[in-house]
Short mmCIF file of C-alpha atoms and ligand atoms in Angstrom, two decimals:
data_model
loop_
_atom_site.label_atom_id
_atom_site.label_comp_id
_atom_site.label_asym_id
_atom_site.label_seq_id
_atom_site.Cartn_x
_atom_site.Cartn_y
_atom_site.Cartn_z
CA MET A 236 -0.02 -0.07 0.15
CA LYS A 237 1.42 3.49 -1.01
CA THR A 238 0.76 6.45 1.45
CA LYS A 239 -1.29 9.05 -0.51
CA SER A 240 -1.11 12.46 0.13
CA LYS A 241 -3.98 13.61 2.34
CA ASN A 242 -4.47 17.19 1.40
CA ARG A 243 -3.32 19.98 -0.67
CA TYR A 244 -1.59 22.54 1.44
CA ASN A 245 -2.53 25.98 1.34
CA LYS A 246 0.55 28.23 0.19
CA ASP A 247 -0.57 31.06 2.31
CA SER A 248 -0.70 29.62 5.74
CA PRO A 249 1.58 26.54 6.40
CA ARG A 250 4.51 26.88 8.64
CA ILE A 251 7.52 24.26 7.70
CA ALA A 252 9.95 22.76 9.90
CA ILE A 253 12.70 21.21 8.76
CA ILE A 254 15.00 19.17 10.80
CA GLY A 255 18.57 19.15 9.52
CA SER A 256 20.90 21.48 7.70
CA GLY A 257 22.46 19.18 5.18
CA VAL A 258 22.07 19.18 1.63
CA CYS A 259 18.36 17.72 1.61
CA GLY A 260 17.20 20.13 4.26
CA LEU A 261 18.47 23.27 2.77
CA GLY A 262 17.70 22.27 -0.83
CA ILE A 263 14.21 21.53 0.16
CA GLY A 264 13.77 24.69 2.38
CA TRP A 265 15.41 26.83 -0.51
CA ARG A 266 12.78 25.56 -3.04
CA LEU A 267 10.08 25.78 -0.63
CA SER A 268 11.02 29.42 0.34
CA GLN A 269 11.22 30.28 -3.31
CA LEU A 270 7.71 29.30 -3.54
CA GLY A 271 6.75 31.62 -0.92
CA TYR A 272 6.52 29.42 2.12
CA ARG A 273 7.57 30.15 5.96
CA VAL A 274 10.16 27.64 6.42
CA ASP A 275 12.73 27.26 9.45
CA VAL A 276 15.58 25.08 9.42
CA PHE A 277 16.60 23.57 12.65
CA GLU A 278 20.21 22.46 13.22
CA SER A 279 21.31 20.63 16.39
CA GLU A 280 25.09 22.15 15.92
CA LYS A 281 26.30 24.45 13.43
CA ILE A 282 25.13 24.32 9.63
CA GLY A 283 26.40 21.56 7.54
CA LYS A 284 28.46 19.61 9.98
CA GLY A 285 27.19 16.39 8.90
CA ALA A 286 27.38 13.95 5.96
CA THR A 287 27.04 17.10 3.41
CA TRP A 288 30.28 18.58 4.72
CA ALA A 289 32.08 15.49 4.96
CA ALA A 290 31.28 14.14 1.63
CA ALA A 291 33.61 14.26 -1.37
CA GLY A 292 31.00 15.77 -3.46
CA MET A 293 31.36 13.25 -6.41
CA LEU A 294 28.13 13.39 -8.85
CA ALA A 295 29.10 9.65 -9.87
CA ALA A 296 25.50 7.97 -10.74
CA GLY A 297 27.86 6.04 -13.39
CA VAL A 298 31.01 4.63 -11.84
CA GLU A 299 29.34 4.09 -8.46
CA CYS A 300 26.19 1.88 -9.62
CA GLU A 301 26.85 -1.68 -8.39
CA PRO A 302 24.95 -4.68 -9.30
CA GLY A 303 21.72 -4.56 -7.26
CA GLU A 304 21.22 -0.79 -7.74
CA GLU A 305 20.10 -0.93 -11.30
CA LYS A 306 16.73 0.62 -10.17
CA LEU A 307 18.36 3.19 -8.42
CA LEU A 308 20.31 4.17 -11.24
CA GLU A 309 17.23 5.57 -12.79
CA LEU A 310 17.11 8.01 -9.76
CA THR A 311 20.78 8.85 -9.67
CA THR A 312 20.93 9.56 -13.46
CA LYS A 313 17.90 11.42 -13.44
CA SER A 314 19.32 13.92 -10.37
CA GLN A 315 22.86 13.81 -12.42
CA ARG A 316 21.19 15.41 -15.23
CA MET A 317 19.46 17.78 -13.20
CA TRP A 318 22.70 19.15 -11.80
CA PRO A 319 23.37 21.86 -14.74
CA ASN A 320 20.01 23.70 -14.13
CA PHE A 321 20.21 23.19 -10.30
CA LEU A 322 23.47 25.12 -10.51
CA LYS A 323 22.20 27.91 -12.78
CA ASP A 324 19.24 28.39 -9.93
CA ILE A 325 21.84 28.60 -7.11
CA GLU A 326 23.98 31.01 -9.27
CA LYS A 327 20.78 33.31 -9.70
CA SER A 328 20.14 32.90 -5.52
CA THR A 329 23.54 33.44 -4.15
CA ASN A 330 27.53 34.72 -5.07
CA ILE A 331 28.54 31.82 -3.40
CA ASN A 332 30.28 29.36 -6.06
CA PRO A 333 29.89 25.75 -5.40
CA HIS A 334 32.94 24.92 -7.77
CA TYR A 335 31.16 22.43 -10.05
CA ARG A 336 33.78 20.52 -12.35
CA ASP A 337 32.88 18.82 -15.48
CA GLU A 338 36.20 17.13 -16.30
CA GLY A 339 34.67 13.62 -15.62
CA THR A 340 35.90 10.51 -13.73
CA LEU A 341 38.74 7.86 -14.39
CA VAL A 342 38.58 4.20 -12.75
CA ILE A 343 41.92 2.78 -13.03
CA ALA A 344 43.36 -0.69 -12.38
CA PHE A 345 47.14 -1.71 -11.82
CA ASN A 346 47.06 -5.55 -12.02
CA ASN A 347 45.54 -8.29 -13.99
CA ASP A 348 43.16 -8.91 -11.10
CA GLU A 349 42.11 -5.30 -10.71
CA LEU A 350 41.72 -5.12 -14.69
CA SER A 351 39.27 -8.23 -14.64
CA LYS A 352 37.12 -6.34 -11.91
CA LEU A 353 37.31 -3.22 -13.99
CA ARG A 354 36.20 -5.02 -17.01
CA PHE A 355 33.29 -6.62 -15.53
CA ASN A 356 31.98 -3.09 -13.95
CA TYR A 357 32.58 -1.76 -17.38
CA LYS A 358 30.21 -4.38 -19.04
CA PHE A 359 27.78 -4.37 -16.11
CA GLN A 360 27.47 -0.47 -16.17
CA SER A 361 27.71 -0.06 -20.26
CA ARG A 362 24.69 -2.81 -20.24
CA LEU A 363 22.73 -0.28 -18.04
CA GLY A 364 23.10 2.33 -20.54
CA ILE A 365 25.87 4.36 -18.72
CA GLU A 366 28.32 6.09 -21.07
CA LEU A 367 31.77 4.93 -20.64
CA GLU A 368 34.78 4.71 -22.51
CA TRP A 369 37.63 2.12 -22.30
CA LEU A 370 41.15 3.70 -22.50
CA ASP A 371 44.25 1.76 -22.98
CA LYS A 372 47.28 2.74 -20.58
CA GLU A 373 48.88 5.21 -23.35
CA GLU A 374 45.58 7.12 -23.51
CA VAL A 375 45.20 7.08 -19.47
CA ARG A 376 48.92 8.59 -19.15
CA THR A 377 47.97 11.18 -21.85
CA LEU A 378 45.17 12.37 -19.83
CA GLU A 379 46.78 12.12 -16.42
CA PRO A 380 50.48 12.29 -16.81
CA HIS A 381 51.29 11.95 -12.89
CA LEU A 382 49.54 8.70 -12.36
CA ASN A 383 52.00 5.79 -11.49
CA SER A 384 53.48 4.37 -14.59
CA LYS A 385 52.33 0.96 -13.87
CA THR A 386 48.73 2.08 -14.18
CA LEU A 387 47.04 -0.08 -16.97
CA ASP A 388 44.11 0.38 -18.70
CA ALA A 389 40.97 2.66 -17.51
CA VAL A 390 37.60 3.39 -17.94
CA PHE A 391 36.45 7.13 -18.43
CA SER A 392 32.84 8.28 -17.44
CA LYS A 393 32.24 11.66 -19.01
CA ASN A 394 29.05 12.25 -17.07
CA ASP A 395 30.48 11.73 -13.64
CA HIS A 396 31.60 15.08 -12.26
CA GLN A 397 31.99 16.60 -8.96
CA VAL A 398 30.97 19.71 -6.70
CA ASP A 399 32.79 21.21 -3.50
CA ASN A 400 30.24 20.07 -1.29
CA ARG A 401 31.26 22.23 1.36
CA PHE A 402 30.82 25.38 -0.94
CA LEU A 403 27.58 23.86 -2.12
CA LEU A 404 26.56 23.95 1.75
CA LEU A 405 27.41 27.66 1.95
CA ALA A 406 25.75 28.42 -1.17
CA LEU A 407 22.44 26.69 -0.22
CA ALA A 408 22.26 28.35 2.92
CA ASP A 409 22.67 31.74 1.58
CA ALA A 410 20.28 31.10 -1.35
CA PHE A 411 17.75 29.68 1.45
CA LYS A 412 18.12 33.09 3.51
CA ASN A 413 18.11 35.19 0.66
CA SER A 414 14.51 33.64 -0.32
CA GLY A 415 13.21 34.39 3.07
CA GLY A 416 14.12 31.06 4.80
CA ARG A 417 15.31 30.76 8.70
CA ILE A 418 18.07 28.83 10.06
CA HIS A 419 18.16 27.96 13.83
CA GLU A 420 21.74 26.63 14.54
CA LYS A 421 22.13 24.89 17.93
CA HIS A 422 18.45 24.06 18.03
CA LYS A 423 18.56 20.21 18.63
CA VAL A 424 14.90 18.80 18.11
CA LYS A 425 14.20 16.32 20.65
CA SER A 426 10.71 15.15 19.36
CA ILE A 427 8.24 15.87 16.73
CA LYS A 428 4.71 16.38 18.34
CA ILE A 429 1.92 14.28 16.83
CA GLU A 430 -1.74 14.37 17.64
CA LYS A 431 -4.56 12.23 16.14
CA GLU A 432 -2.24 11.04 13.34
CA ARG A 433 -1.26 14.76 12.18
CA VAL A 434 2.13 16.53 12.99
CA LYS A 435 1.68 19.62 15.36
CA GLY A 436 5.18 20.88 15.47
CA ILE A 437 8.67 19.96 16.89
CA VAL A 438 10.25 20.21 20.40
CA ILE A 439 13.36 21.88 21.24
CA ASP A 440 14.60 21.38 24.78
CA SER A 441 11.34 22.32 26.47
CA GLU A 442 10.33 24.77 23.93
CA PHE A 443 7.40 23.74 21.34
CA HIS A 444 7.58 25.20 17.87
CA LYS A 445 4.27 24.88 15.81
CA ALA A 446 4.44 23.42 12.38
CA ASP A 447 1.99 22.49 9.84
CA ILE A 448 4.33 20.42 7.94
CA VAL A 449 7.49 18.83 9.48
CA LEU A 450 10.32 17.45 7.12
CA LEU A 451 12.75 14.91 8.71
CA ALA A 452 15.94 15.38 6.83
CA ALA A 453 18.47 14.55 9.85
CA GLY A 454 20.86 12.46 7.95
CA ALA A 455 21.94 9.57 9.93
CA HIS A 456 20.29 11.01 13.12
CA SER A 457 16.85 10.77 11.48
CA SER A 458 16.08 7.61 13.53
CA SER A 459 16.75 9.15 16.85
CA ILE A 460 14.06 11.82 17.06
CA ASP A 461 11.30 10.82 19.48
CA GLY A 462 7.81 11.13 19.16
CA LEU A 463 7.54 8.77 15.82
CA PRO A 464 5.40 5.68 15.83
CA ASP A 465 7.47 2.98 15.33
CA SER A 466 6.40 2.24 11.76
CA ILE A 467 7.64 5.39 10.66
CA ILE A 468 10.85 5.67 12.47
CA PRO A 469 13.28 5.72 9.33
CA PRO A 470 15.54 2.67 9.52
CA VAL A 471 18.53 4.88 8.83
CA ARG A 472 22.05 4.09 10.22
CA PRO A 473 25.39 5.70 10.36
CA VAL A 474 28.09 4.41 7.86
CA LYS A 475 31.28 5.79 8.68
CA GLY A 476 33.68 7.17 6.15
CA GLN A 477 37.19 8.52 6.83
CA MET A 478 38.92 10.84 4.71
CA LEU A 479 41.76 13.15 4.43
CA ALA A 480 43.32 16.10 2.14
CA LEU A 481 46.67 16.47 1.01
CA GLN A 482 47.57 19.99 -0.39
CA MET A 483 48.78 20.16 -3.78
CA ASP A 484 50.31 22.96 -5.63
CA ILE A 485 47.16 25.00 -6.73
CA ASN A 486 49.29 26.03 -10.19
CA ARG A 487 50.29 22.40 -10.84
CA PRO A 488 47.73 19.93 -9.51
CA LEU A 489 48.55 16.44 -9.74
CA ILE A 490 45.27 15.40 -11.43
CA LYS A 491 42.31 16.87 -12.96
CA HIS A 492 39.75 14.12 -13.19
CA VAL A 493 38.21 12.47 -10.25
CA ILE A 494 40.14 9.14 -10.03
CA TRP A 495 38.67 5.78 -8.62
CA THR A 496 41.25 3.40 -7.67
CA PRO A 497 40.72 -0.23 -6.33
CA ASN A 498 40.68 1.06 -2.57
CA SER A 499 40.08 4.86 -2.78
CA TYR A 500 38.77 7.77 -4.83
CA LEU A 501 40.78 10.87 -5.20
CA VAL A 502 39.09 14.20 -5.94
CA PRO A 503 41.04 17.21 -6.96
CA ARG A 504 39.54 20.74 -5.54
CA ASN A 505 40.10 24.04 -7.29
CA ASP A 506 42.02 25.59 -3.99
CA GLY A 507 44.60 22.64 -4.66
CA ARG A 508 43.31 20.23 -2.04
CA LEU A 509 43.35 16.69 -2.89
CA ILE A 510 40.53 14.74 -1.20
CA ILE A 511 41.31 11.17 -0.68
CA GLY A 512 38.35 8.84 0.56
CA ALA A 513 36.84 6.78 1.96
CA THR A 514 36.59 3.78 4.36
CA ILE A 515 33.21 2.12 4.70
CA GLU A 516 32.75 1.37 8.39
CA GLU A 517 29.75 -0.07 10.60
CA SER A 518 30.81 1.46 14.00
CA GLY A 519 27.97 3.62 14.99
CA PHE A 520 28.68 7.19 15.69
CA ASN A 521 32.25 6.62 16.76
CA SER A 522 34.21 9.32 15.13
CA ASP A 523 37.77 8.20 16.08
CA ILE A 524 40.44 8.61 13.05
CA THR A 525 42.06 5.59 13.08
CA ALA A 526 45.74 4.82 12.03
CA GLY A 527 44.83 1.65 9.82
CA ALA A 528 42.07 3.99 7.70
CA LEU A 529 44.77 6.56 7.08
CA TYR A 530 47.37 4.09 6.46
CA SER A 531 45.46 2.18 3.84
CA LEU A 532 43.93 5.51 1.99
CA LEU A 533 47.52 6.99 1.92
CA GLU A 534 48.85 3.56 0.69
CA SER A 535 46.30 3.43 -2.19
CA ALA A 536 46.63 7.15 -3.18
CA TRP A 537 50.57 6.77 -2.97
CA ARG A 538 50.23 3.76 -5.38
CA THR A 539 48.25 5.93 -7.71
CA LEU A 540 49.99 9.14 -7.42
CA PRO A 541 53.56 8.25 -6.01
CA THR A 542 54.53 11.98 -6.07
CA ILE A 543 52.00 12.75 -3.11
CA GLU A 544 54.68 11.51 -0.99
CA GLU A 545 55.83 15.13 -0.17
CA LEU A 546 52.60 16.77 0.05
CA PRO A 547 51.34 18.18 3.53
CA VAL A 548 48.30 16.35 4.90
CA VAL A 549 46.01 19.38 5.56
CA GLU A 550 43.05 17.79 7.18
CA THR A 551 41.60 14.48 8.27
CA TRP A 552 37.93 13.91 9.27
CA CYS A 553 35.04 11.33 9.16
CA GLY A 554 31.47 11.58 8.34
CA PHE A 555 28.40 9.48 8.72
CA ARG A 556 26.53 8.23 5.51
CA PRO A 557 22.66 8.03 6.70
CA THR A 558 22.21 4.58 5.12
CA SER A 559 18.83 2.88 4.94
CA ARG A 560 18.10 -0.96 4.97
CA ASP A 561 18.29 -1.31 1.34
CA ASP A 562 20.78 1.56 0.69
CA ALA A 563 18.25 3.75 -1.08
CA PRO A 564 16.64 7.04 -0.06
CA ILE A 565 13.49 7.52 1.97
CA LEU A 566 11.49 10.05 0.23
CA GLY A 567 7.90 11.36 0.72
CA PRO A 568 4.88 11.50 3.01
CA THR A 569 4.24 9.37 5.90
CA GLU A 570 0.98 7.58 7.55
CA ILE A 571 1.05 10.70 9.89
CA GLU A 572 -0.29 13.75 7.98
CA GLY A 573 1.98 16.68 7.48
CA LEU A 574 5.11 14.55 8.19
CA VAL A 575 7.41 14.09 5.30
CA LEU A 576 10.91 12.23 5.12
CA ALA A 577 13.86 12.89 3.12
CA THR A 578 16.51 10.81 4.50
CA GLY A 579 18.51 7.62 3.80
CA HIS A 580 20.43 8.74 0.84
CA HIS A 581 23.55 6.54 1.71
CA ARG A 582 26.71 7.24 -0.68
CA ASN A 583 24.43 9.55 -3.08
CA GLY A 584 23.27 12.68 -0.95
CA ILE A 585 25.09 15.23 -2.96
CA LEU A 586 24.32 13.55 -6.10
CA LEU A 587 20.48 13.20 -5.42
CA ALA A 588 20.37 16.91 -4.04
CA PRO A 589 18.55 18.56 -7.23
CA LEU A 590 16.02 15.59 -7.37
CA THR A 591 15.35 15.47 -3.67
CA ALA A 592 15.05 19.39 -3.54
CA ASP A 593 12.55 19.31 -6.51
CA THR A 594 10.38 16.25 -5.61
CA ILE A 595 9.68 16.95 -1.91
CA SER A 596 8.99 20.55 -2.65
CA GLU A 597 6.60 19.53 -5.31
CA TYR A 598 4.98 17.12 -2.95
CA ILE A 599 4.63 19.59 -0.37
CA SER A 600 3.28 22.31 -2.45
CA THR A 601 0.91 20.34 -4.34
CA GLY A 602 0.15 17.15 -2.60
CA ASN A 603 1.00 15.13 -5.55
CA ILE A 604 3.58 12.58 -5.16
CA PRO A 605 6.17 12.83 -8.20
CA PRO A 606 6.31 9.47 -9.87
CA GLU A 607 10.29 9.40 -9.52
CA ILE A 608 9.79 8.99 -5.95
CA GLU A 609 6.75 6.63 -5.49
CA ASP A 610 8.76 3.66 -5.14
CA TYR A 611 10.99 5.32 -2.43
CA ASN A 612 8.56 6.17 0.33
CA ILE A 613 9.12 4.61 3.74
CA ASP A 614 6.04 1.84 3.33
CA ARG A 615 8.34 -0.06 1.44
CA PHE A 616 10.06 -1.21 4.64
CA LEU A 617 6.32 -2.13 6.16
CA ASN A 618 6.92 -5.89 5.27
N1 LIG B 162 29.81 8.60 -2.50
C1 LIG B 162 31.22 8.44 -2.08
C2 LIG B 162 31.09 7.74 -0.48
O1 LIG B 162 30.27 7.56 0.08
O2 LIG B 162 32.39 7.56 -0.06
#
């Protein structure tokens, strides 16, 4: 059974409270305030210290698609195609540049085992219609001369781009505020108040904030807000990713493309930072940066680009991917009138930002569930 919208909201009256100031909360909030709604975003800490800040910003619908994710690919590809217009709209709403880069992504291999895996993924992804190009090692070296000379063939994905997620976050926050939205930092939402199957607002400390619509977009923390019936507590858990950044010479960056190696990815930024990620760990909200993780990320990056050896490490950090039980996002209404979910984006939060913002704001403003997200309702976990 699908949850159908119960009402068409009156544009002039509803008060919308959004829990979470990541790319989902701010993206949806921005779209809704552009439509003229009164929107308040509540954030337990400072804005953007969650998964959006920690991410690598890869918009990789193609090379990140794994067996079992064929259906999700429709969603991620659709959102990937929305990025250019999303950026144009951001540009009209703020002066903050999110540093989108469209050089594409290379997936590389160093030995025959890795080459077999690369070939398998190339065939699997190509069969799904992902546009990929097989490059021989000379072509790879021409594209990226600093790669280890042992690099073999590679796959080039011309549509998998990147954005600087931290600038994106600042841009969305500014765009949201410019369109009339309000952000409340250091406001930890304790519970969502529900009466007679209708949302009434949220409770922060002991203070009640009335709202007609509550959007739960709290990333990996989405399952820890009190007040929800068990059936609609989003089945979302934190999946930890440790990362680090090296500082390249800004005038002579070592790579131009995003590069996926068998054990890491490398993302070059406009300011010369080289982002290296990421572990995938099931350890709850443990935020330790471990020697083992740094060792393996650096070993993999060094194997790829031997000249990183001399570069300074400028940052280490970790984030918590909000991962649902089936690794797909949870989007849309719930059985509680006025309570809407946008969470569980796992590895695809930045990539899915335009689609999440547009579909959820469309649902809230019209009461109609856009077809793209019909299958991503929380109801799918009922059985
Ligand atoms: N999408 C990259 C990551 O989750 O590490």
